[in-house]
Coordinates of C-alpha atoms in Angstrom, one line a residue:
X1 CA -158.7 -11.3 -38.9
X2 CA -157.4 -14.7 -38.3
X3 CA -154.5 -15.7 -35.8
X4 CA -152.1 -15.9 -38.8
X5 CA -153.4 -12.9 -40.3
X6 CA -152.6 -11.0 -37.2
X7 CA -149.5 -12.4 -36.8
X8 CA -148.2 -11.2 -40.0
X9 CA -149.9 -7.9 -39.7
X10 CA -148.1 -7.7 -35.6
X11 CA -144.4 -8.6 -36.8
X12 CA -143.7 -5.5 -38.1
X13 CA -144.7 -3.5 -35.3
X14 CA -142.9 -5.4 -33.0
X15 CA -139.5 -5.0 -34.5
X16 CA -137.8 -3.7 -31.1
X17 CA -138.7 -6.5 -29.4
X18 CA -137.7 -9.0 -31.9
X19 CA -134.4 -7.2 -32.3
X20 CA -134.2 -7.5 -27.8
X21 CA -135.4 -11.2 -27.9
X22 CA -132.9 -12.4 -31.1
X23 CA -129.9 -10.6 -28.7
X24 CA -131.4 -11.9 -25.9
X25 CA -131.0 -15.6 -27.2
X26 CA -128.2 -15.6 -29.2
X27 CA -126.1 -13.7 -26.7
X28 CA -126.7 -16.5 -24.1
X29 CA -126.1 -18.9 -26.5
X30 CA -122.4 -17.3 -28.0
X31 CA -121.7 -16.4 -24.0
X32 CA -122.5 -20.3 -23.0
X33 CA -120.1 -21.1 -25.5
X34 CA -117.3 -18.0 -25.1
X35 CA -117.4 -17.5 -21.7
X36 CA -116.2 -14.4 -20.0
X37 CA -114.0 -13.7 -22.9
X38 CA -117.0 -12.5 -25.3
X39 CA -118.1 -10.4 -22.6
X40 CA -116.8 -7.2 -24.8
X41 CA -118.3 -8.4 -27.6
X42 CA -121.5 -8.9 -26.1
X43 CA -121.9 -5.6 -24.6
X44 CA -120.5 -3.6 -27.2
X45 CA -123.6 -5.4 -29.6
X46 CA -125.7 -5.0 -26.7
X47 CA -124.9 -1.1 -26.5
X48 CA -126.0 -1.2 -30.0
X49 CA -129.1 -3.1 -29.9
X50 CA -130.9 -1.4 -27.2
X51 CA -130.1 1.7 -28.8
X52 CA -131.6 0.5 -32.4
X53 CA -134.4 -0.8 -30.3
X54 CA -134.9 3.1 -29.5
X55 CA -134.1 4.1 -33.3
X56 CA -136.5 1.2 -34.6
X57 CA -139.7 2.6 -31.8
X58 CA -138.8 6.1 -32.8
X59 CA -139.1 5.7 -36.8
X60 CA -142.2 3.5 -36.5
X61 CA -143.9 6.3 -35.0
X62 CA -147.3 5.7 -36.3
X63 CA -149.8 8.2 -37.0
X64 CA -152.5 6.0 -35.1
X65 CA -152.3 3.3 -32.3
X66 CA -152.3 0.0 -34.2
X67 CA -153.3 -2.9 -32.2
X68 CA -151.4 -6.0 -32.2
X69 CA -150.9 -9.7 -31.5
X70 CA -154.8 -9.8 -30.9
X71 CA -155.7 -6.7 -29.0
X72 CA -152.6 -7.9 -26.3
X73 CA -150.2 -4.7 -26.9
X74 CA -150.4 -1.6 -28.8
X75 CA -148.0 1.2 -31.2
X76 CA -149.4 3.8 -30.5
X77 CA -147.5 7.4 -29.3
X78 CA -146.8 7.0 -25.9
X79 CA -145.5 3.8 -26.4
X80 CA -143.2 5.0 -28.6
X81 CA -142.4 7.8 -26.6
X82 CA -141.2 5.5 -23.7
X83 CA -139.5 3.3 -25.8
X84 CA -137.2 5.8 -27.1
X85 CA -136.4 7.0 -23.8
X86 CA -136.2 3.2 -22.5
X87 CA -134.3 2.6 -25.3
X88 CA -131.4 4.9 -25.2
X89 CA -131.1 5.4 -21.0
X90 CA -130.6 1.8 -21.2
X91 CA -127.7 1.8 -23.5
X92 CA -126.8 4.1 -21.9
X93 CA -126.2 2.1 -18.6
X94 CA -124.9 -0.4 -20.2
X95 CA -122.0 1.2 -21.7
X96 CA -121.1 2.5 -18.6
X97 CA -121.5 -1.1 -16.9
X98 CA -119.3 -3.0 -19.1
X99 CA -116.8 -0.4 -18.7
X100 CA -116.6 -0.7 -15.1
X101 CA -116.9 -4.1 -14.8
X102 CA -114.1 -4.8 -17.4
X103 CA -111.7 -2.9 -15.4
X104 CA -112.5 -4.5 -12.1
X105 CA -112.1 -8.0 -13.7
X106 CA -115.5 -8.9 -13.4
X107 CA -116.7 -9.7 -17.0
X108 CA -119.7 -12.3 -17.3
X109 CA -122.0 -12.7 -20.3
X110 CA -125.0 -12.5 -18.7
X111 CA -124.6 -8.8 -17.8
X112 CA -126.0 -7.5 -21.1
X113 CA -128.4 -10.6 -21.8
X114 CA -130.2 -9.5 -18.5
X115 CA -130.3 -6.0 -19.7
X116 CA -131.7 -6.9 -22.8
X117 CA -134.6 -9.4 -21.6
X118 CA -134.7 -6.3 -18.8
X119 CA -135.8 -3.6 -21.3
X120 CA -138.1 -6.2 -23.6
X121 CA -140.3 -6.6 -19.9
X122 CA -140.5 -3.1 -20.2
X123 CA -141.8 -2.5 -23.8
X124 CA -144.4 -4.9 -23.0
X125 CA -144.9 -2.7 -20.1
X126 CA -145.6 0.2 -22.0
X127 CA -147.4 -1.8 -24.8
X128 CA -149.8 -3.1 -22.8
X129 CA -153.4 -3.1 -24.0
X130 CA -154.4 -5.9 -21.2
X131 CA -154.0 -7.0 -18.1
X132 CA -152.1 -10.0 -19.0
X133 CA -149.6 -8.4 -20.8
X134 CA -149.7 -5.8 -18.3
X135 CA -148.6 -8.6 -15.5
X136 CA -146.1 -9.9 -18.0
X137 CA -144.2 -7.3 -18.9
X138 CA -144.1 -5.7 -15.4
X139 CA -142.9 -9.7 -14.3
X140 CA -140.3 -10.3 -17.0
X141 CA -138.8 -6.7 -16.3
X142 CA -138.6 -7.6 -12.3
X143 CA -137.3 -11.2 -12.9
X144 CA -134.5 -10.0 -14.6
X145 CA -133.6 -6.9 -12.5
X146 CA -133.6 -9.5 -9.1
X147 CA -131.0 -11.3 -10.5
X148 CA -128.8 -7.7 -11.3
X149 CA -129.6 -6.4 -7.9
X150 CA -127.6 -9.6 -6.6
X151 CA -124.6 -9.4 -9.2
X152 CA -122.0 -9.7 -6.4
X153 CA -122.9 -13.1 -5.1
X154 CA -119.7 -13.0 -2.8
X155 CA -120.8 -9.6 -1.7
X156 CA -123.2 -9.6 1.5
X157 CA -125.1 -6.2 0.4
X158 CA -125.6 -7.3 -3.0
X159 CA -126.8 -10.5 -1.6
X160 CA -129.0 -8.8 0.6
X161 CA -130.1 -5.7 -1.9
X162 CA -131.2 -8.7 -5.2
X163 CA -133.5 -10.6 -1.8
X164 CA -134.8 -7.3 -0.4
X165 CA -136.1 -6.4 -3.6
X166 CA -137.2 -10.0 -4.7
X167 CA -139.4 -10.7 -1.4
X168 CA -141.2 -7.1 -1.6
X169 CA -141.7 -6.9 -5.0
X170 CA -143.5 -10.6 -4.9
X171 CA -145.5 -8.8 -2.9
X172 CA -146.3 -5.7 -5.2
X173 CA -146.9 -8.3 -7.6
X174 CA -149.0 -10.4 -5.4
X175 CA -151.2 -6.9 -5.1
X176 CA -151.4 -6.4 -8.9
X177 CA -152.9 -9.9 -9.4
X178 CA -154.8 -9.4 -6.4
X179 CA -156.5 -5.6 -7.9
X180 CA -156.2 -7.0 -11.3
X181 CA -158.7 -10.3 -10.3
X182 CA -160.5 -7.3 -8.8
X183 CA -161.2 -5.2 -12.2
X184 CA -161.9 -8.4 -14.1
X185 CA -164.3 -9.6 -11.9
X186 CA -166.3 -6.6 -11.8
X187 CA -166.1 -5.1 -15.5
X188 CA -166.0 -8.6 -17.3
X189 CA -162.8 -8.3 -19.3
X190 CA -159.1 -8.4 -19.1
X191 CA -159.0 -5.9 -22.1
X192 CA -158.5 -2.0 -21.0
X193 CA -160.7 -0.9 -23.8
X194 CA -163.6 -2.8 -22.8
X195 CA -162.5 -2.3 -19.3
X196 CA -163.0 1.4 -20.2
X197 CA -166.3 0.9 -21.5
X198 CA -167.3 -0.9 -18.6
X199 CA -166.4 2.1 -16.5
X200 CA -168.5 4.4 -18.5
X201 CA -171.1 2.4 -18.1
X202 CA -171.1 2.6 -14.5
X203 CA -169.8 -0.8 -13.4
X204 CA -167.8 -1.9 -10.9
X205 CA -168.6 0.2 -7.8
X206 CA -166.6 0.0 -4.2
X207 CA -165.1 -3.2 -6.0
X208 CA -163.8 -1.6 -8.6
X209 CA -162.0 1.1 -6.9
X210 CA -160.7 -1.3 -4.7
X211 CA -159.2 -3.7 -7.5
X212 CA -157.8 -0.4 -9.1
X213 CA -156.6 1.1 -5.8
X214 CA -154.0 -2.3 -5.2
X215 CA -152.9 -1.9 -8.8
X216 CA -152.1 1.5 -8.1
X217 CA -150.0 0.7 -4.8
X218 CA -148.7 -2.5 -7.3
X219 CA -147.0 0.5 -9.8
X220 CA -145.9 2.6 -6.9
X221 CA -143.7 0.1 -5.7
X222 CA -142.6 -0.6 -9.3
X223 CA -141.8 3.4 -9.2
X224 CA -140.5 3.9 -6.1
X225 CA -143.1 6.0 -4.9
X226 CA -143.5 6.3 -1.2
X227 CA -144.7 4.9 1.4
X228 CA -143.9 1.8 -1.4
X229 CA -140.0 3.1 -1.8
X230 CA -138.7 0.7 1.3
X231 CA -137.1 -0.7 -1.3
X232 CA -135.2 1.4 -3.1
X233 CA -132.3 2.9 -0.5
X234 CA -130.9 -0.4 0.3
X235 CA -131.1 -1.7 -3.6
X236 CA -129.3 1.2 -4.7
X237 CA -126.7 1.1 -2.1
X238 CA -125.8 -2.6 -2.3
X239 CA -126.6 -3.5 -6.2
X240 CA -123.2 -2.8 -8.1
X241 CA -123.2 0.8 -8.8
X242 CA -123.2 0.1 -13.0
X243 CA -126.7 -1.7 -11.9
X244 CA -128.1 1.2 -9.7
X245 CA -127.6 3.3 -12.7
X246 CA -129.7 1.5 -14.8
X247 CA -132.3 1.5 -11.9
X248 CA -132.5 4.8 -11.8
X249 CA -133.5 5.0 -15.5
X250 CA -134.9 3.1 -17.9
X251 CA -137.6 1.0 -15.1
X252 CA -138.6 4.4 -13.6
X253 CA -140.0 5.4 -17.2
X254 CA -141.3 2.5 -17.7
X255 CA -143.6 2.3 -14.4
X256 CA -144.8 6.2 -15.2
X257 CA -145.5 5.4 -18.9
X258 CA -147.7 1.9 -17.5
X259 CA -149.3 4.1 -14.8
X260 CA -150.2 7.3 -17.1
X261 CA -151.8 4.3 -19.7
X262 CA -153.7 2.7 -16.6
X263 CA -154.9 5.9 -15.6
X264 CA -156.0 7.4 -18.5
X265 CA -157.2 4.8 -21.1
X266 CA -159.4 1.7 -18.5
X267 CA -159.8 4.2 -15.6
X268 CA -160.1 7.3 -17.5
X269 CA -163.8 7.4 -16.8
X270 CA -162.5 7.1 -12.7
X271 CA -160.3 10.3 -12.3
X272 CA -162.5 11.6 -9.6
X273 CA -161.7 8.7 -7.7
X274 CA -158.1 7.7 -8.4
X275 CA -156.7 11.4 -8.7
X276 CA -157.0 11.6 -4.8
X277 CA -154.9 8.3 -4.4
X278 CA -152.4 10.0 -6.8
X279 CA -151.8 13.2 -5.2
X280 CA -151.2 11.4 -2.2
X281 CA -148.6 9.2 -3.5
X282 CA -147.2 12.4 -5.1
X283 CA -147.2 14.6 -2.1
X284 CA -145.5 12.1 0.3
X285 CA -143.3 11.1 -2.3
X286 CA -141.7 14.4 -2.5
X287 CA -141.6 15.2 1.1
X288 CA -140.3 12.1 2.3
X289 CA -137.7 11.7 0.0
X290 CA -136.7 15.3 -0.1
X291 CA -136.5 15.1 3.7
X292 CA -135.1 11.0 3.6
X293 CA -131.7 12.8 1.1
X294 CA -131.1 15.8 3.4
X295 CA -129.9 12.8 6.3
X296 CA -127.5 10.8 3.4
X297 CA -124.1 10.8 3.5
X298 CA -123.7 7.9 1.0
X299 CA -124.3 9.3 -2.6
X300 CA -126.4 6.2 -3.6
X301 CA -128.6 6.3 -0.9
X302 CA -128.9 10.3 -2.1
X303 CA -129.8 9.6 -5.3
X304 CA -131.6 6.6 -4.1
X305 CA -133.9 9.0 -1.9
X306 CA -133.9 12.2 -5.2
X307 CA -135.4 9.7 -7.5
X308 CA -138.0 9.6 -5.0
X309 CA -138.6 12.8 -5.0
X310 CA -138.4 12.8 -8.9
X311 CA -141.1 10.2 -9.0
X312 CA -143.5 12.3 -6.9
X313 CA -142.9 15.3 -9.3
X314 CA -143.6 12.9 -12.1
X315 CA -147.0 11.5 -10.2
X316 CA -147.8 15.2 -9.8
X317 CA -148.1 15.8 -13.4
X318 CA -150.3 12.6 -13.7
X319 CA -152.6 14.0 -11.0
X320 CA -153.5 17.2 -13.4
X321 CA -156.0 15.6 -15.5
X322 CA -155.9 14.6 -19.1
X323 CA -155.8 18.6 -20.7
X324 CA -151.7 18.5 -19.7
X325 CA -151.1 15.9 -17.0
X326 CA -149.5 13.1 -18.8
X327 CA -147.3 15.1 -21.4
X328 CA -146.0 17.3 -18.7
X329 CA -145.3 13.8 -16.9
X330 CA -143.2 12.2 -20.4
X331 CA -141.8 15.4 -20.8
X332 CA -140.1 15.6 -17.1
X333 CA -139.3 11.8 -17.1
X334 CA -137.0 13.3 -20.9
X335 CA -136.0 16.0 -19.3
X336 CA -134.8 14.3 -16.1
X337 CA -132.7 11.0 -17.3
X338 CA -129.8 12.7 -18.8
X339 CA -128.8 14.7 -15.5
X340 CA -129.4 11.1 -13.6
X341 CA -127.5 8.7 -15.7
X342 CA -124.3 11.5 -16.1
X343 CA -124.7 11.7 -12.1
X344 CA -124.4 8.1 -12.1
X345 CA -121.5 7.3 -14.7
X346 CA -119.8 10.0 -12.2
X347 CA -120.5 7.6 -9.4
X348 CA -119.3 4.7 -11.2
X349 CA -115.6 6.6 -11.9
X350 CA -115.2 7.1 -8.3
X351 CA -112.8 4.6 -7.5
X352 CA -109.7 5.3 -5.0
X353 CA -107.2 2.1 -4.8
X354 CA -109.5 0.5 -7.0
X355 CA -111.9 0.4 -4.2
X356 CA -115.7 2.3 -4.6
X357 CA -115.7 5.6 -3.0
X358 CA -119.3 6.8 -2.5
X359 CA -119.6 9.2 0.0
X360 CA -120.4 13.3 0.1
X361 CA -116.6 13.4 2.2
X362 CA -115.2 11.2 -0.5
X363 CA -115.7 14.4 -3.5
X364 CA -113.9 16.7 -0.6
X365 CA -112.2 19.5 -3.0
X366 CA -112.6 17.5 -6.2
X367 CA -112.5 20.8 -8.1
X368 CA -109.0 21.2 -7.0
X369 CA -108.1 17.7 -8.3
X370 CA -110.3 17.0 -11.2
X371 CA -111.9 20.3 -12.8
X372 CA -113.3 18.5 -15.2
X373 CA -115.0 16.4 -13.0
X374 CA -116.3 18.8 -10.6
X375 CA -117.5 21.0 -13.6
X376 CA -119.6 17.9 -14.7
X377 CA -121.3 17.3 -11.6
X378 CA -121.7 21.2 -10.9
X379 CA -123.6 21.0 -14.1
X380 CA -125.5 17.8 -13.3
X381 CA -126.5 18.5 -10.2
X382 CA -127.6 21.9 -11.3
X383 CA -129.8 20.1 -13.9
X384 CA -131.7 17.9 -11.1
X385 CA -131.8 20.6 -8.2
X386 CA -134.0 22.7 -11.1
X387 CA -131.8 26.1 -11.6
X388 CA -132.4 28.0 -14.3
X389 CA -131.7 27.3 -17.4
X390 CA -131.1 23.9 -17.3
X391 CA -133.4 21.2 -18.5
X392 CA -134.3 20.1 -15.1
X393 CA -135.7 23.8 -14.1
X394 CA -138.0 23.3 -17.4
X395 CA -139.4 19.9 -16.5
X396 CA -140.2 20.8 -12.9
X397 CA -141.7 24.0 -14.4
X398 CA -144.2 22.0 -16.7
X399 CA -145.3 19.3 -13.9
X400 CA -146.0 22.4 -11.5
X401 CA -147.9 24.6 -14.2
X402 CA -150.0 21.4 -15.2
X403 CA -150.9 21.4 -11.3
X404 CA -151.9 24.7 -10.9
X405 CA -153.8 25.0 -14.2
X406 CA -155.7 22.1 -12.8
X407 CA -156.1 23.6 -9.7
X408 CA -154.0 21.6 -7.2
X409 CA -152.7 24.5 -6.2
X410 CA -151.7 22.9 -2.5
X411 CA -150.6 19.8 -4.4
X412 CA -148.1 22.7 -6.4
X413 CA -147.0 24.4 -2.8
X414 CA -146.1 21.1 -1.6
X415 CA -143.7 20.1 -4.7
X416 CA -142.0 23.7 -4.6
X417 CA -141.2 23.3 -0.6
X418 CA -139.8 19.5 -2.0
X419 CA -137.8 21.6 -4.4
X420 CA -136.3 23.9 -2.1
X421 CA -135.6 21.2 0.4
X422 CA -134.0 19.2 -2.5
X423 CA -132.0 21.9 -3.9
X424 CA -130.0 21.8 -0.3
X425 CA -129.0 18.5 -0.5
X426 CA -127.8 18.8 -4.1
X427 CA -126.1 21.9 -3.3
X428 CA -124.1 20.4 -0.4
X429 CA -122.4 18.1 -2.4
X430 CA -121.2 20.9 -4.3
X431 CA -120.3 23.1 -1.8
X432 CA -117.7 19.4 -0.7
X433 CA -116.8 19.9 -3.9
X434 CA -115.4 23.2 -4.6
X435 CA -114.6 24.2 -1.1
X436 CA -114.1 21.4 1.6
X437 CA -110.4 20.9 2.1
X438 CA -108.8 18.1 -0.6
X439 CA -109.5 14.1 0.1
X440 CA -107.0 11.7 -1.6
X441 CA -107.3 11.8 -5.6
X442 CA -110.0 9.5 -7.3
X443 CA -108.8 7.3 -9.9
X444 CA -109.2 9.0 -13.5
X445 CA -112.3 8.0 -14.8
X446 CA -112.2 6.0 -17.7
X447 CA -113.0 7.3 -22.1
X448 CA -116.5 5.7 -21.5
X449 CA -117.9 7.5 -18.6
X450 CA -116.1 10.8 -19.4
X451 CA -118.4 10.7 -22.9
X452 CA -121.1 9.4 -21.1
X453 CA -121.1 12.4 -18.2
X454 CA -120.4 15.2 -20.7
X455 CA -122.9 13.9 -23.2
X456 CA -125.6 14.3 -20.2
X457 CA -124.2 17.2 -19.2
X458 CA -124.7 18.4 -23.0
X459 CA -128.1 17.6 -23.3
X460 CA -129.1 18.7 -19.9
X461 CA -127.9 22.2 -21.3
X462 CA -128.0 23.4 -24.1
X463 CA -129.5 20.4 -26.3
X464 CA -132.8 19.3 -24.5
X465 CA -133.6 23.4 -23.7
X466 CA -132.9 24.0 -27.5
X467 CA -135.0 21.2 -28.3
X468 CA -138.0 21.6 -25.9
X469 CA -140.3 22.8 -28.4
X470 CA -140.1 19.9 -30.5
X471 CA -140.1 17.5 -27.2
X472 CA -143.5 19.3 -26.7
X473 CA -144.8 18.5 -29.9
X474 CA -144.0 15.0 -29.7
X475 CA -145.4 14.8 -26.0
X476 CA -148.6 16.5 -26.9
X477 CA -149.0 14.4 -30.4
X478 CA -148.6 11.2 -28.5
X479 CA -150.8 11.8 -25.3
X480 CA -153.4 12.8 -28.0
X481 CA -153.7 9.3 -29.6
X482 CA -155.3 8.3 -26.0
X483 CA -158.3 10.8 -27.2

C-alpha cells in the first residue's frame, strides 16, 4: 500500500483524534483571540468533544484490529475499550473543572485545550502498535498534564506538585527510552508484532528482560504503582482539586490499557518472566497504599493513596495470564471510575468561605447538614471500599477470581487483607460523616457537580451491576482480538 494509500485508508479510523486535534487548535486559536471571556464556551464544546471522541471510538468498534498510519497505531477492541472509558471520565472532569473554576474567578482558555491534547496523548497510548508511538503518546499525555499539575502559578503547592511530577516523570521517561533502546537492540524492530515474533523465536535473552523490565518500572510510574507512586500524594494534594480529578481517571486507564498491550501482544511469549515483576508491583501496591490511606487526614492525599491501591488490584488481574487477566483488568478499571470521579466532584464542592476544605474533620456531621451529600458519598465510598452490591464489590470480585483461577492464590490473600485494610479507611470517613459532632456548613455545591455525583452514584448502583453482563461481553470480545 502506498503512503497515500494508507493515509486515506487511516483517516477514518482516526476520527477521535482528529476531532481532539481540530479542538485542540482551534480552541487555542478562538481563546488567543477571546481571552478568558470564551472560557465557557470553550469548555462547554470541550465537554462535548471529549465525549463524541468516546461516542466516535465506541461506534467504530471494528470487528478486527485494523492497522493504521503504517503499522504505527491500531483499532482494534481494547483500544476502543479504553477510549470509551478515556473518553467519557474525561469529560467528565472537565465539566466539573470549569464549574469550579468559573465560580472562583479563575477562567483561562487553556484549561480545556490541555485536556484535550491530554486525552489525544492518551489514545495514542492505547493505539500503540510501536515503540515510537508508544513513547509519543505516553510524552504528549505527560507534557500536557505538567503544565495542569502547576495551574496555580501563585500557589507554592501547585508550583511545587506540576515540578515534582515533571522531574520524576523525566525520569520514568528516561527509563522507557532507556528499556525501549534495550528491546530494539536485541529483537531488531521497533514494531510489537515483530517484536513478538522475535520473542518466539527465542531472542533477546538477559538483555531483553532487562530492556522490558525498565519499561515496566517506566508504566508503573505512569500508573502510580508503588514503589513508583512517590509522586502521586503530593500531585494530588497540591494540583487544583478539578485537576486531581482528572488524574485519578482518565491517565490511570490509560497506563493499564498500554501496559495490558505491552504485556500481552510483544512480550506475550515472556509471561514466565514478567508475571513475577507484576505481582510484585501488584502486591506492594496494595499494601502500601492501603496502609499509606489508613495515616491521611487530607481527603486528596486519601484518595491519592486508594488509587494506589486501585492500581495494584488492576495489576493483579494483569498478572492472571491471558485466559481472564486482562478483561478482568478493563472490566475493574469500568467498574471503578464512576465511584472515583463522583468522590472527586464531591471534593471539588467542598468549599467553606469560598476557601477548599479537604479534610476527614472538615465532613464532621455532614449528614446532619447536607443529606444529600452525605447519602452520595455513603454511596460512593461504598462503591470503592467493595460492599455488596455495588459495582465496586463486582470488579474487585472479577480481578481476585482471575487470580485464583490462575493460581496466585497468595497473590489473592494479599489483595483481600488490602481490601479489608481499605474498607477502614473508607469507612471512617463515613463514620465523620454521619456521627462526629457538626463542623461549620459547606457551601452548596453547585447544578454541575450535584449531576455529576449522583450520576456516578447511579451507575455505581444500579446501572453498571445491571449492565455487567454486557460489560463482560465487550471485555471478553475485545481482549480476544489480541488472539
Amino acid at each position: 500500500m502506498t503512503p497515500l494509500n494508507d493515509l486515506l485508508h487511516s483517516l477514518p479510523y482516526a476520527r477521535p483524534e482528529l476531532l481532539l486535534v481540530a479542538f485542540a487548535l482551534l480552541g487555542a486559536v478562538i481563546g488567543a483571540w477571546g481571552g478568558q471571556k470564551v472560557f465557557g464556551l470553550l469548555s462547554l464544546l470541550g465537554v462535548g468533544v471529549l465525549a463524541a471522541a468516546g461516542a466516535i471510538a465506541w461506534m467504530q468498534n471494528p470487528s478486527a484490529p485494523a492497522t493504521i498510519f503504517q503499522g504505527a497505531m491500531v483499532v482494534d477492541g481494547v483500544a476502543v475499550f479504553a477510549k470509551v472509558l478515556i473518553g467519557f471520565s474525561a469529560a467528565a472532569a472537565l465539566l466539573v473543572g470549569a464549574d469550579h473554576f468559573s465560580r472562583v474567578g479563575d477562567r483561562r482558555f487553556e484549561y480545556p485545550v490541555l485536556m484535550a491534547l491530554a486525552v489525544l496523548g492518551m489514545f495514542v497510548m492505547v493505539s500503540a502498535q510501536d515503540l515510537i508511538s508508544l513513547y509519543v503518546g505516553v510524552e504528549l499525555q505527560s507534557l500536557a498534564a505538567y503544565v495542569l499539575a502547576a495551574w496555580r502559578r501563585d500557589d507554592a503547592r501547585s508550583s511545587e506538585a506540576g515540578l515534582k511530577y515533571f522531574v520524576l516523570s523525566a525520569i520514568s521517561s528516561g527509563l522507557l527510552l532507556f528499556g525501549s533502546s534495550f528491546v530494539y537492540g536485541f529483537t531488531g524492530s521497533i514494531r510489537f508484532d515483530q517484536i513478538a515474533a522475535a520473542v518466539n523465536e527465542g531472542a533477546g535473552g538477559i538483555g531483553l528482560v532487562f530492556g522490558l523490565v525498565l519499561m515496566l518500572c517506566a508504566l508503573g510510574f505512569k500508573m502510580s504503582a508503588a514503589p513508583f507512586h512517590m509522586w502521586t500524594p503530593d500531585v494530588y494534594e497540591g494540583a487544583p482539586t478539578p485537576v486531581t480529578a482528572f488524574f485519578a481517571a482518565a491517565p490511570k486507564v490509560a497506563a493499564v490499557a498500554l501496559m495490558a498491550r505491552v504485556l500481552y501482544e510483544p512480550f506475550g511469549g515472556m509471561i514466565a518472566q514478567w508475571q513475577q515483576v507484576v505481582m510484585a508491583l501488584a502486591a506492594i501496591s496494595m499494601v502500601w497504599g492501603a496502609f499509606g490511606a489508613l495515616l491521611q487526614t487530607n481527603l486528596k492525599r486519601l484518595m491519592a493513596y486508594s488509587s494506589i491501591t486501585n492500581m495494584g488490584f488492576a495489576l493483579m488481574g494483569l498478572a492472571a495470564g491471558p485466559e481472564q487477566g486482562p478483561a478482568s483488568a478493563l472490566i475493574y478499571l469500568a467498574l471503578y471510575l464512576p465511584a472515583n470521579i463522583g468522590i472527586f466532584a464531591l471534593i471539588i464542592s467542598m468549599q467553606r468561605n469560598g476557601e477548599p476544605a479537604e479534610t476527614i474533620g472538615d465532613l464532621a456531621g455532614l449528614a446532619q447538614k447536607r443529606a444529600w451529600m452525605a447519602g452520595l458519598f455513603t454511596l460512593l465510598l461504598f462503591s470503592l471500599a467493595g460492599i455488596p452490591p455495588f459495582s465496586g464489590f463486582i470488579g474487585k470480585f472479577l480481578v481476585f477470581s482471575a487470580a485464583v483461577d490462575a493460581g496466585l492464590v497468595w497473590l489473592a490473600i494479599v489483595g483481600a487483607i488490602a481490601a479489608v485494610i481499605s474498607a477502614a479507611y473508607y469507612l471512617r470517613i463515613l463514620a465523620s460523616v454521619w456521627f462526629a459532632a457538626p463542623a461549620p456548613a459547606l457551601q452548596k455545591a453547585s447544578g454541575a457537580v450535584a449531576l455529576t455525583a449522583t450520576v456516578a452514584a447511579v451507575l455505581s448502583f444500579p446501572v453498571l451491576v445491571l449492565a455487567l453482563g454486557a460489560l463482560q461481553r465487550w471485555a471478553e470480545t475485545a481482549v480476544r482480538m489480541w488472539n
